Amino acid sequence: MIVNAEDELKAESAMTLFNTPATSRHKRTVLVIVALMGGLFAVAVPFAKHPLGELEPFLPVLQSALITSEAVTGVLILGQNRTQHSLALLILAAGYFFSAFMAVVHLLSSPGLFAPAGLLGAGAQTAAWLYFIWHAIFPLFVLGYCFVDPRDQAMIGGDTRASGWMAPAMLAGVVALVAGVTLLCTVFEPFLPVIMQGNQDAPAKAAVSHVTWLLSVLALVGLVWRRRQSRLDLWLIVIVCAWFFDVGLAASLNHARFDLGWYAGQVFGLVAALLVLTMLLLENSTLYRQVLAMRDRERCWAIERLRDSERHFEAIFEQAPVGIAHLSLEGKWLRINARLQEVLGGVAQLQTWPDFLDLLHPDDAANGELWRQRMLAGEVDRETQEQRYVRADRSLAWLRITAALVRDMHGRPDYFIAVIEDVTSRRLAENKVHALSREMARLSQLQVAVQTMAALAHELNQPLSAVSAAAKAAKLMLESGHWSTRRLCEMVEASGQAALRAGAVLEDMVSFINQGKMSVDPLDLNELVTTLVDSYRHHHAATDYAIGLDLQAGLPPVLANRLRIEKVLGNLIDNGIEAMLDAGGDGEVRLTVTTRNDRGSAQLSVADSGSGLDPGVVDRIFDPFFTTKSRGLGMGLAVSRAIVESHGGRLWAESPPHGGAVFHLTLPFAP
């Protein structure tokens, strides 16, 4: 896998003075430097008050070098902050810019350099107070750097927008601070304690110098006890030690300007600043070389990973169990694997192959071209289709082709990649399955037709036999001359009833076959039930059963064919009456018809007090030609369910625990 840009940035950000942990070698180097400075400090202490003559070029040259060194160091640290976005580095850079600006102000206000009393409206105490405030505030910046946890990079860490305005704000704050200190030491100089009497120290100077000296000590302690010391921390220890020695010789242990301690302290500060700047530049160059070396290694690793990836791709491409091809935008073959050669018949040279679309069956080639144009137009990124192709022996085979358009780095179409699988065997198997399914459906239809004809013949045989018997009896009676009008009427009536029964059987069959051909209108279901039940009560007044009604008032009309629903209701009532009479017993023989509003549709229920339904046949009683009666075609409930479902309703049965059977049907309300 190739190393991405984010990984490289992380590696680069780790290779900085701020983040690189200090090694033992760096610590030994810094310890030697601090020890040498401490030795020179110890040698100079006994002679600190020895007076020397005033060297006029000394202070301008030294301050100019110090200003340049501090400013360049601040710029270097600010440059590291551009990649780290660290609040700690921002505080440290502010300290160095403050030191550079204060060195400028101190140089301009020093008496006798540019004016007898100094520039900027300086007074007798201005230069001395600027020196002490300068050397007291810089350690405070170092302490601020120490108190910010480097792992919290901080408060501006991941927000590049915040870091963009923080640096200018820091510089503006430093300028404002320097301006405030300058104003204090010039305009308000008469109100400050006297610490210099000419070039000699005043008694109050000792207290001010010792406080300044103590702040350097606190900054040094903060750096030494810092949890994660980096290389930058070690060089800050050197600079803080130099400030400690500078203040000690030039302000605390000496006696006046231009004595040995004053000169030695100034030199200490400059040498330490130049030493730290030099080491920062060397460290930066070293780290830069390390970053370049690291990038070279990463580049080598990336190349090796790329080669591994290519070898891995080659292995997958060649050993894949399906055909894989690269095609030009015009459909010409660019590259194929071994499996595809097997699928398409194998060739000696790729250039001899016809274009991809030319391999397809003529009826599928146009679709393949449309497919290619759609991907080039950006309508689809990937397509999968099954198409026919013509083999070398002119036989047809089926290919499952999944193609995708590959784009270059600029988003322009580059080439097609296609995964091709021979699915001829599956297609042939599916065709066989479909043929068998059609044959089974034909045999099933034939079986249903045979069953229908057998059942119809069986049901029609009895009424037609009765008609035939009645006709023969009437003929014999007439031929013998022994006949009576009453007897002939009975035979004719029996023949008519048998003929009507045969007609009813045929009507059931026709209704089942033509269940979808009907007209529907709004129908008052309660009125239909009441009328039908009244008819039963009128024609069967002397029977041993009763029909009760429980109709919900205000039931909305349903959308139905009145004759069809009347037939369904009649079937359910007849079945219930027959079930109760067949069960016998001494209990009450009662049928109850109920209507209810069932969540947007009308529900009608017919409950009887018979023996109930056998659980084994509840799911089968609606099947055509299934019956539990000794005689009957077994089409009544099948026809009834077909009629209800053609109305958009549902018909089902259940057998309650207390006995009997209940048939429910639902019909949609009329709009």
XYZ file of C-alpha atoms in Angstrom:
671
model
C 0.000 0.000 0.000
C 1.350 3.457 -0.899
C 2.042 5.845 1.982
C -0.492 8.651 1.796
C 0.131 12.346 2.305
C -1.341 12.341 5.808
C 1.200 9.756 6.987
C 4.029 11.803 5.513
C 2.820 14.943 7.262
C 2.616 13.092 10.562
C 6.155 11.825 10.103
C 7.396 15.281 9.205
C 5.652 16.897 12.154
C 7.361 14.415 14.467
C 10.795 15.464 13.128
C 11.009 18.948 14.697
C 12.944 20.413 17.593
C 9.710 20.851 19.463
C 8.581 17.236 19.152
C 11.842 15.281 18.903
C 12.738 13.870 22.330
C 16.139 14.817 23.715
C 18.690 12.020 23.566
C 21.454 11.306 26.038
C 23.985 12.780 23.603
C 22.098 16.069 23.455
C 21.788 16.187 27.228
C 25.541 15.604 27.649
C 26.309 18.383 25.141
C 24.066 20.880 26.942
C 25.486 19.851 30.316
C 29.025 20.513 29.085
C 28.045 23.948 27.736
C 26.277 24.931 30.971
C 29.269 23.690 32.988
C 31.677 25.792 30.901
C 29.474 28.872 31.347
C 29.254 28.171 35.063
C 33.040 27.891 35.249
C 33.542 31.208 33.468
C 30.895 32.754 35.733
C 32.714 31.482 38.814
C 36.019 32.872 37.522
C 34.486 36.284 36.789
C 32.599 36.691 40.098
C 35.613 37.755 42.230
C 36.495 40.447 39.679
C 32.954 41.592 38.953
C 33.349 44.972 40.679
C 36.720 45.752 39.110
C 36.241 49.018 37.170
C 37.150 49.205 33.493
C 37.102 52.089 31.079
C 34.104 52.920 28.876
C 34.337 51.296 25.439
C 31.990 53.350 23.262
C 31.463 50.883 20.319
C 30.871 47.938 22.691
C 27.203 48.433 23.514
C 25.963 49.310 19.976
C 27.793 46.375 18.403
C 26.706 43.938 21.097
C 23.076 45.086 21.097
C 22.901 45.003 17.293
C 24.163 41.412 17.269
C 21.780 40.529 20.092
C 18.802 42.098 18.271
C 19.587 40.147 15.104
C 20.101 36.889 17.000
C 16.871 37.194 19.021
C 14.804 38.188 15.992
C 16.134 35.311 13.846
C 15.537 32.849 16.698
C 11.968 34.107 17.032
C 11.424 33.694 13.293
C 12.763 30.095 13.420
C 10.462 29.190 16.286
C 7.527 30.858 14.560
C 8.345 28.824 11.454
C 8.128 25.600 13.459
C 4.800 26.796 14.821
C 3.419 26.943 11.249
C 3.578 23.138 11.070
C 2.918 22.389 14.745
C 0.168 24.961 15.430
C 1.346 24.903 19.058
C 0.404 27.465 21.660
C 3.627 26.689 23.537
C 5.780 27.597 20.513
C 3.713 30.713 19.928
C 4.378 31.875 23.504
C 8.119 31.183 23.140
C 8.294 33.036 19.808
C 6.542 35.968 21.471
C 9.242 35.961 24.175
C 12.037 36.164 21.607
C 10.355 38.954 19.648
C 9.812 40.787 22.937
C 13.517 40.406 23.723
C 14.516 41.712 20.279
C 12.203 44.743 20.504
C 13.341 45.506 24.060
C 16.979 45.329 22.935
C 16.173 47.968 20.284
C 14.456 50.249 22.819
C 17.261 49.714 25.353
C 19.875 50.602 22.742
C 18.061 53.781 21.693
C 17.516 54.932 25.291
C 21.074 54.255 26.524
C 22.731 57.562 27.572
C 25.674 58.821 25.562
C 25.100 56.667 22.437
C 22.784 58.671 20.213
C 22.150 61.555 22.628
C 23.592 62.581 25.992
C 20.436 61.386 27.856
C 19.342 58.846 25.219
C 16.527 58.972 22.684
C 12.738 58.442 23.139
C 12.626 61.039 25.885
C 14.699 58.842 28.189
C 15.605 59.913 31.720
C 18.438 58.977 34.026
C 16.742 55.724 35.113
C 15.181 54.717 31.772
C 17.932 52.446 30.408
C 18.400 50.637 33.722
C 14.685 49.988 34.226
C 14.282 48.842 30.620
C 17.116 46.335 31.193
C 15.568 44.879 34.357
C 11.996 44.719 32.990
C 13.345 43.139 29.808
C 15.298 40.467 31.728
C 12.375 39.873 34.121
C 9.610 39.411 31.526
C 11.487 37.090 29.156
C 11.681 34.297 31.828
C 7.922 34.693 32.265
C 7.460 33.819 28.576
C 9.640 30.748 29.145
C 7.484 29.760 32.140
C 4.382 30.138 29.935
C 5.989 27.818 27.414
C 6.657 25.285 30.183
C 3.135 25.342 31.575
C 1.508 24.390 28.242
C 1.394 20.623 27.868
C 3.075 19.812 24.524
C 0.571 16.979 23.963
C -2.281 19.502 24.023
C -0.706 21.420 21.119
C -3.106 22.958 22.031
C -5.694 25.304 22.219
C -5.105 26.113 18.541
C -3.979 22.614 17.585
C -6.194 21.288 14.845
C -7.834 24.585 13.922
C -5.768 26.109 11.124
C -8.121 29.082 10.916
C -7.394 29.928 14.562
C -3.634 29.526 14.077
C -3.819 31.872 11.077
C -4.774 34.873 13.177
C -2.985 33.908 16.401
C 0.523 34.775 15.091
C -0.393 38.330 13.982
C -2.276 38.801 17.242
C 0.807 37.660 19.168
C 3.052 40.132 17.345
C 0.563 42.924 17.962
C 0.468 42.012 21.651
C 4.273 42.008 21.889
C 4.470 45.436 20.233
C 1.827 46.753 22.633
C 3.715 45.315 25.627
C 7.015 46.858 24.509
C 5.265 50.180 23.920
C 3.738 50.039 27.401
C 7.081 49.257 29.057
C 8.742 52.073 27.078
C 6.028 54.502 28.110
C 6.431 53.453 31.761
C 10.194 53.934 31.715
C 10.134 57.268 29.873
C 7.001 59.267 30.657
C 6.616 57.863 34.193
C 10.367 57.574 34.851
C 10.291 60.282 37.599
C 7.920 58.115 39.622
C 10.097 54.980 39.497
C 12.523 54.118 42.330
C 16.094 55.350 41.797
C 18.347 52.415 40.982
C 21.243 54.258 39.287
C 23.187 57.313 40.396
C 25.013 58.229 37.232
C 26.963 55.108 36.300
C 27.002 53.863 39.901
C 24.453 51.509 41.469
C 21.913 52.964 43.907
C 20.903 50.973 47.028
C 17.458 50.062 45.550
C 19.088 48.328 42.583
C 20.025 45.257 44.661
C 16.401 44.359 45.383
C 15.347 44.828 41.726
C 18.295 42.792 40.426
C 17.704 39.937 42.865
C 14.004 39.694 41.868
C 15.027 39.608 38.198
C 17.654 36.993 39.023
C 15.034 34.862 40.858
C 12.708 34.855 37.831
C 15.503 33.347 35.732
C 15.909 30.640 38.366
C 12.161 29.859 38.261
C 12.272 29.572 34.454
C 15.244 27.213 34.718
C 13.422 25.012 37.243
C 10.364 24.893 34.975
C 12.459 23.691 32.053
C 14.375 21.093 34.089
C 11.201 19.576 35.559
C 9.296 19.587 32.281
C 7.688 16.144 31.765
C 8.753 15.578 28.157
C 12.012 17.320 27.370
C 12.601 17.966 23.688
C 15.753 19.203 21.984
C 14.322 22.700 22.043
C 13.908 22.450 25.830
C 17.632 21.673 26.230
C 18.734 24.765 24.302
C 16.265 26.866 26.260
C 18.023 25.634 29.415
C 21.289 26.992 27.944
C 19.748 30.399 27.176
C 18.067 30.704 30.618
C 21.378 29.816 32.319
C 23.069 32.512 30.223
C 20.429 35.026 31.335
C 21.026 33.927 34.923
C 24.752 34.531 34.565
C 24.123 37.780 32.642
C 21.884 39.276 35.347
C 24.181 37.977 38.075
C 27.344 39.599 36.670
C 25.880 42.685 34.990
C 23.338 43.689 37.652
C 23.617 41.806 40.959
C 27.286 41.129 41.672
C 28.843 44.180 40.032
C 28.996 47.760 41.293
C 28.550 50.095 38.327
C 28.369 50.397 34.578
C 31.521 49.556 32.671
C 33.069 47.401 35.385
C 34.232 43.863 34.569
C 30.974 42.232 35.733
C 28.915 44.529 33.505
C 31.014 43.725 30.413
C 31.112 39.987 31.249
C 27.342 39.812 31.752
C 26.678 41.497 28.401
C 29.071 39.106 26.663
C 27.436 36.120 28.399
C 24.050 37.109 27.024
C 25.315 37.630 23.464
C 27.439 34.466 23.330
C 24.566 32.337 24.696
C 22.100 33.853 22.218
C 24.464 33.249 19.282
C 25.235 29.744 20.528
C 21.558 28.830 20.772
C 20.831 30.373 17.366
C 23.711 28.412 15.842
C 22.532 25.173 17.413
C 18.961 25.822 16.259
C 20.175 26.328 12.696
C 22.320 23.170 12.882
C 19.464 21.183 14.401
C 17.111 22.425 11.721
C 19.507 21.392 8.975
C 19.976 17.990 10.635
C 16.257 17.492 10.973
C 15.795 18.582 7.369
C 18.267 15.939 6.239
C 16.435 13.374 8.378
C 13.113 14.346 6.823
C 14.597 13.997 3.348
C 16.058 10.619 4.269
C 12.744 9.560 5.754
C 10.935 10.634 2.593
C 13.435 8.686 0.508
C 12.770 5.605 2.633
C 9.041 6.137 2.370
C 9.394 6.511 -1.385
C 11.333 3.258 -1.557
C 8.764 1.544 0.629
C 5.971 2.949 -1.530
C 7.660 1.681 -4.679
C 8.127 -1.747 -3.133
C 4.524 -1.833 -1.964
C 3.412 -0.767 -5.410
C 5.394 -3.614 -6.910
C 3.890 -6.037 -4.390
C 0.440 -4.705 -5.239
C 1.119 -5.155 -8.949
C 2.346 -8.719 -8.406
C -0.708 -9.417 -6.276
C -2.959 -7.978 -8.971
C -1.205 -10.043 -11.648
C -1.769 -13.214 -9.625
C -5.453 -12.395 -9.093
C -5.922 -11.379 -12.730
C -4.389 -14.537 -14.143
C -5.704 -17.040 -11.604
C -9.243 -15.679 -11.310
C -11.968 -18.322 -11.844
C -13.851 -15.888 -14.095
C -12.820 -14.120 -17.256
C -11.391 -10.604 -16.860
C -10.687 -8.195 -19.696
C -9.550 -4.624 -20.238
C -11.238 -2.983 -23.213
C -10.566 0.281 -24.985
C -13.272 2.914 -25.162
C -14.029 1.650 -28.678
C -14.489 -1.949 -27.476
C -11.122 -3.351 -28.614
C -9.333 -5.904 -26.441
C -6.411 -4.518 -24.436
C -5.756 -7.376 -22.061
C -7.413 -10.668 -21.091
C -6.705 -13.449 -18.630
C -6.387 -17.169 -19.260
C -9.899 -18.000 -18.083
C -11.441 -15.621 -20.620
C -9.493 -17.310 -23.407
C -11.023 -20.609 -22.294
C -14.517 -19.088 -22.175
C -14.255 -17.563 -25.637
C -12.416 -20.473 -27.259
C -8.749 -19.442 -27.035
C -6.650 -17.662 -29.675
C -3.024 -17.418 -30.619
C -2.802 -13.609 -30.677
C -4.993 -11.046 -29.018
C -4.823 -8.778 -32.069
C -6.641 -11.388 -34.169
C -9.756 -11.226 -31.991
C -12.750 -9.301 -33.266
C -14.054 -6.359 -31.248
C -16.034 -7.249 -28.177
C -19.369 -6.171 -29.652
C -18.696 -8.261 -32.783
C -18.689 -11.405 -30.620
C -22.229 -10.796 -29.418
C -25.314 -12.207 -31.058
C -26.715 -9.711 -33.584
C -29.833 -9.262 -31.448
C -27.701 -8.351 -28.399
C -25.021 -6.215 -30.096
C -27.220 -3.107 -30.244
C -27.963 -3.417 -26.536
C -24.227 -3.766 -25.826
C -23.479 -0.595 -27.785
C -26.211 1.283 -25.871
C -24.698 -0.011 -22.656
C -21.251 1.342 -23.643
C -22.613 4.757 -24.627
C -24.512 5.096 -21.328
C -21.342 4.539 -19.320
C -19.341 6.964 -21.467
C -22.081 9.573 -20.982
C -21.846 9.129 -17.197
C -25.404 7.866 -16.822
C -24.211 4.692 -15.067
C -20.880 3.614 -13.579
C -21.445 -0.134 -13.770
C -23.726 -2.510 -15.626
C -24.448 -6.243 -15.364
C -26.242 -8.100 -18.144
C -26.513 -11.591 -19.575
C -25.972 -11.659 -23.318
C -25.486 -14.258 -26.032
C -22.274 -14.627 -28.023
C -21.387 -16.687 -31.052
C -18.675 -19.311 -30.657
C -16.212 -20.196 -33.371
C -18.348 -23.224 -34.295
C -21.327 -20.832 -34.713
C -23.036 -22.235 -31.614
C -24.598 -19.851 -29.107
C -23.545 -19.461 -25.501
C -24.555 -17.148 -22.669
C -22.211 -14.706 -20.907
C -22.848 -12.838 -17.677
C -20.954 -9.569 -18.187
C -20.267 -7.011 -15.458
C -18.527 -3.953 -16.918
C -17.296 -0.744 -15.310
C -15.705 2.390 -16.710
C -12.253 3.266 -15.341
C -11.331 6.954 -15.317
C -7.896 8.574 -15.236
C -6.635 10.926 -12.540
C -8.395 13.849 -14.239
C -11.758 12.075 -14.287
C -11.716 11.382 -18.023
C -12.817 7.935 -19.335
C -9.749 5.708 -19.739
C -10.826 2.125 -20.421
C -13.421 -0.508 -19.542
C -12.873 -3.445 -17.231
C -15.201 -6.407 -17.686
C -15.737 -9.538 -15.591
C -17.159 -12.255 -17.846
C -18.637 -15.551 -16.688
C -19.938 -18.381 -18.877
C -23.479 -19.112 -17.654
C -24.538 -21.327 -20.547
C -24.955 -24.387 -18.308
C -27.133 -22.474 -15.883
C -29.224 -21.059 -18.705
C -29.762 -24.544 -20.182
C -30.720 -25.868 -16.734
C -33.160 -22.980 -16.251
C -34.704 -23.648 -19.652
C -35.179 -27.288 -18.702
C -36.765 -26.270 -15.415
C -39.100 -23.862 -17.230
C -40.043 -26.562 -19.728
C -40.757 -29.012 -16.921
C -42.773 -26.341 -15.107
C -44.870 -25.718 -18.203
C -45.403 -29.450 -18.657
C -46.397 -29.841 -15.012
C -48.794 -26.908 -15.332
C -50.320 -28.498 -18.431
C -50.671 -31.846 -16.655
C -52.137 -30.103 -13.629
C -54.660 -28.299 -15.793
C -55.487 -31.575 -17.503
C -55.936 -33.268 -14.148
C -58.206 -30.465 -12.953
C -60.201 -30.748 -16.142
C -60.499 -34.531 -15.689
C -61.550 -34.086 -12.069
C -64.031 -31.404 -13.079
C -65.551 -33.548 -15.789
C -65.675 -36.593 -13.468
C -67.295 -34.616 -10.689
C -69.672 -32.947 -13.130
C -70.585 -36.294 -14.663
C -71.120 -37.744 -11.215
C -73.323 -34.870 -10.076
C -75.315 -34.715 -13.310
C -75.756 -38.477 -13.455
C -78.233 -38.590 -10.562
C -80.650 -35.827 -11.706
C -80.455 -36.944 -15.336
C -81.061 -40.555 -14.306
C -84.096 -39.378 -12.343
C -85.368 -37.490 -15.409
C -84.810 -40.565 -17.573
C -86.531 -42.905 -15.070
C -89.538 -40.594 -14.738
C -89.869 -40.356 -18.520
C -89.664 -44.152 -18.964
C -92.231 -44.725 -16.203
C -94.609 -42.227 -17.770
C -94.175 -43.893 -21.183
C -94.876 -47.378 -19.799
C -97.892 -46.076 -17.905
C -99.290 -44.472 -21.040
C -98.601 -47.550 -23.191
C -100.317 -49.887 -20.705
C -103.355 -47.649 -20.485
C -103.231 -47.726 -16.668
C -102.371 -44.146 -15.770
C -103.746 -41.319 -13.711
C -103.363 -37.603 -14.037
C -102.063 -37.269 -10.462
C -99.403 -39.907 -11.003
C -98.257 -38.354 -14.273
C -98.061 -34.906 -12.596
C -95.863 -36.334 -9.834
C -93.516 -37.878 -12.412
C -93.334 -34.652 -14.410
C -92.674 -32.634 -11.234
C -89.918 -35.073 -10.123
C -88.373 -34.833 -13.576
C -88.495 -31.030 -13.392
C -86.854 -30.954 -9.921
C -84.076 -33.236 -11.144
C -83.546 -31.009 -14.169
C -83.366 -27.930 -11.907
C -80.751 -29.656 -9.756
C -78.679 -30.403 -12.848
C -79.000 -26.759 -13.851
C -77.806 -25.651 -10.373
C -74.679 -27.840 -10.731
C -73.909 -26.267 -14.085
C -74.512 -22.776 -12.646
C -71.950 -23.415 -9.874
C -69.358 -24.429 -12.442
C -70.044 -21.414 -14.632
C -69.868 -19.062 -11.603
C -66.496 -20.521 -10.588
C -65.092 -20.168 -14.081
C -66.502 -16.672 -14.751
C -65.884 -15.215 -11.297
C -64.301 -12.002 -12.596
C -67.089 -11.034 -14.974
C -69.611 -9.006 -12.995
C -70.916 -5.502 -12.328
C -70.917 -3.970 -8.845
C -73.058 -1.277 -7.204
C -73.506 0.120 -3.678
C -75.367 -2.508 -1.651
C -77.080 -2.291 1.748
C -75.773 -5.468 3.372
C -78.216 -5.347 6.291
C -81.196 -5.064 3.894
C -79.907 -8.007 1.823
C -79.511 -10.182 4.946
C -82.959 -9.240 6.255
C -84.668 -9.969 2.918
C -82.930 -13.313 2.478
C -83.608 -14.478 6.037
C -87.284 -13.432 5.742
C -87.489 -15.595 2.606
C -86.094 -18.577 4.514
C -88.561 -18.025 7.353
C -91.470 -17.791 4.899
C -90.674 -20.931 2.926
C -89.526 -23.036 5.892
C -91.913 -21.923 8.635
C -92.545 -25.462 9.906
C -88.883 -26.525 10.154
C -87.043 -27.261 13.380
C -84.425 -24.500 13.172
C -84.362 -20.765 13.819
C -82.351 -17.931 12.249
C -81.407 -14.976 14.442
C -80.094 -11.589 13.312
C -77.568 -9.286 15.027
C -77.116 -6.427 12.574
C -75.144 -3.260 13.347
C -77.274 -0.189 12.700
C -75.992 2.467 10.316
C -73.628 0.109 8.494
C -72.368 1.892 5.336
C -73.196 0.273 1.969
C -70.680 -2.080 0.377
C -69.601 -2.198 -3.257
C -70.831 -5.575 -4.575
C -72.950 -7.542 -7.033
C -76.208 -8.250 -5.236
C -76.960 -11.608 -6.916
C -73.437 -12.934 -6.292
C -73.365 -11.936 -2.605
C -76.892 -13.290 -2.153
C -75.675 -16.604 -3.565
C -72.687 -16.626 -1.129
C -74.924 -15.861 1.845
C -77.408 -18.524 0.733
C -74.585 -21.104 0.508
C -73.387 -20.258 4.024
C -76.918 -20.430 5.492
C -77.667 -23.720 3.695
C -74.387 -25.250 4.894
C -75.095 -24.156 8.467
C -78.651 -25.571 8.413
C -77.436 -28.866 6.947
C -74.637 -29.111 9.524
C -77.077 -28.555 12.417
C -79.697 -31.008 11.091
C -77.045 -33.681 10.387
C -75.680 -33.308 13.936
C -79.124 -34.159 15.463
C -79.342 -34.088 19.276
C -81.735 -32.419 21.674
C -80.129 -28.964 21.703
C -81.531 -25.859 20.054
C -80.912 -25.691 16.314
C -80.186 -22.001 15.756
C -78.327 -20.013 13.123
C -77.142 -16.436 13.793
C -76.178 -13.872 11.145
C -74.108 -10.879 12.371
C -72.833 -7.716 10.638
C -70.131 -5.362 11.973
C -67.982 -2.421 10.847
C -64.465 -3.899 10.825
C -61.902 -1.107 10.341
C -62.973 0.203 6.966
C -64.858 -2.813 5.666
C -68.066 -4.662 6.475
C -67.779 -8.050 8.181
C -70.620 -10.589 7.957
C -70.584 -13.746 10.125
C -72.799 -16.852 9.969
C -72.611 -18.987 13.143
C -74.347 -22.332 13.601
C -74.849 -24.621 16.602
C -73.772 -27.790 14.824
C -70.947 -30.180 15.659
C -68.267 -27.787 14.419
C -65.414 -28.251 11.974
C -62.698 -30.870 12.121
C -59.352 -29.003 12.599
C -57.842 -31.220 9.907
C -60.219 -29.955 7.222
C -60.625 -26.264 8.147
C -57.910 -25.261 5.649
C -59.285 -27.543 2.897
C -63.009 -26.867 2.872
C -62.567 -24.021 0.373
C -60.650 -26.202 -2.128
C -62.577 -27.062 -5.334
C -64.178 -30.545 -5.302
C -63.448 -31.069 -1.606
C -66.570 -31.998 0.403
C -67.437 -33.740 3.655
C -71.016 -34.477 2.529
C -72.211 -37.828 1.254
C -73.385 -36.106 -1.884
C -72.377 -32.844 -3.456
C -69.908 -31.489 -5.974
C -67.690 -29.737 -3.413
C -67.832 -26.434 -5.289
C -70.136 -24.347 -3.063
C -67.499 -22.911 -0.694
C -64.884 -22.685 -3.460
C -67.309 -20.649 -5.577
C -68.255 -18.521 -2.542
C -64.593 -17.694 -1.717
C -63.890 -16.882 -5.369
C -66.886 -14.514 -5.457
C -65.869 -12.741 -2.224
C -62.232 -12.363 -3.297
C -63.340 -11.004 -6.696
C -65.057 -8.221 -4.689
C -61.817 -7.433 -2.865
C -62.933 -9.190 0.330
C -61.978 -12.284 2.269
C -63.817 -15.476 3.362
C -62.616 -17.793 6.133
C -63.947 -20.232 8.720
C -63.245 -21.073 12.337
C -64.489 -23.530 14.930
C -65.038 -21.851 18.355
C -64.201 -23.817 21.549
C -67.874 -23.868 22.628
C -68.913 -25.747 19.466
C -70.447 -25.018 16.101
C -68.836 -23.327 13.151
C -68.528 -19.661 12.169
C -67.969 -18.402 8.635
C -66.730 -14.796 8.233
C -66.573 -12.671 5.127
C -65.503 -9.065 4.595
C -66.489 -6.659 1.814
C -65.102 -3.155 1.173
C -67.356 -0.184 1.718
C -68.514 1.758 -1.317
C -66.629 5.054 -1.858
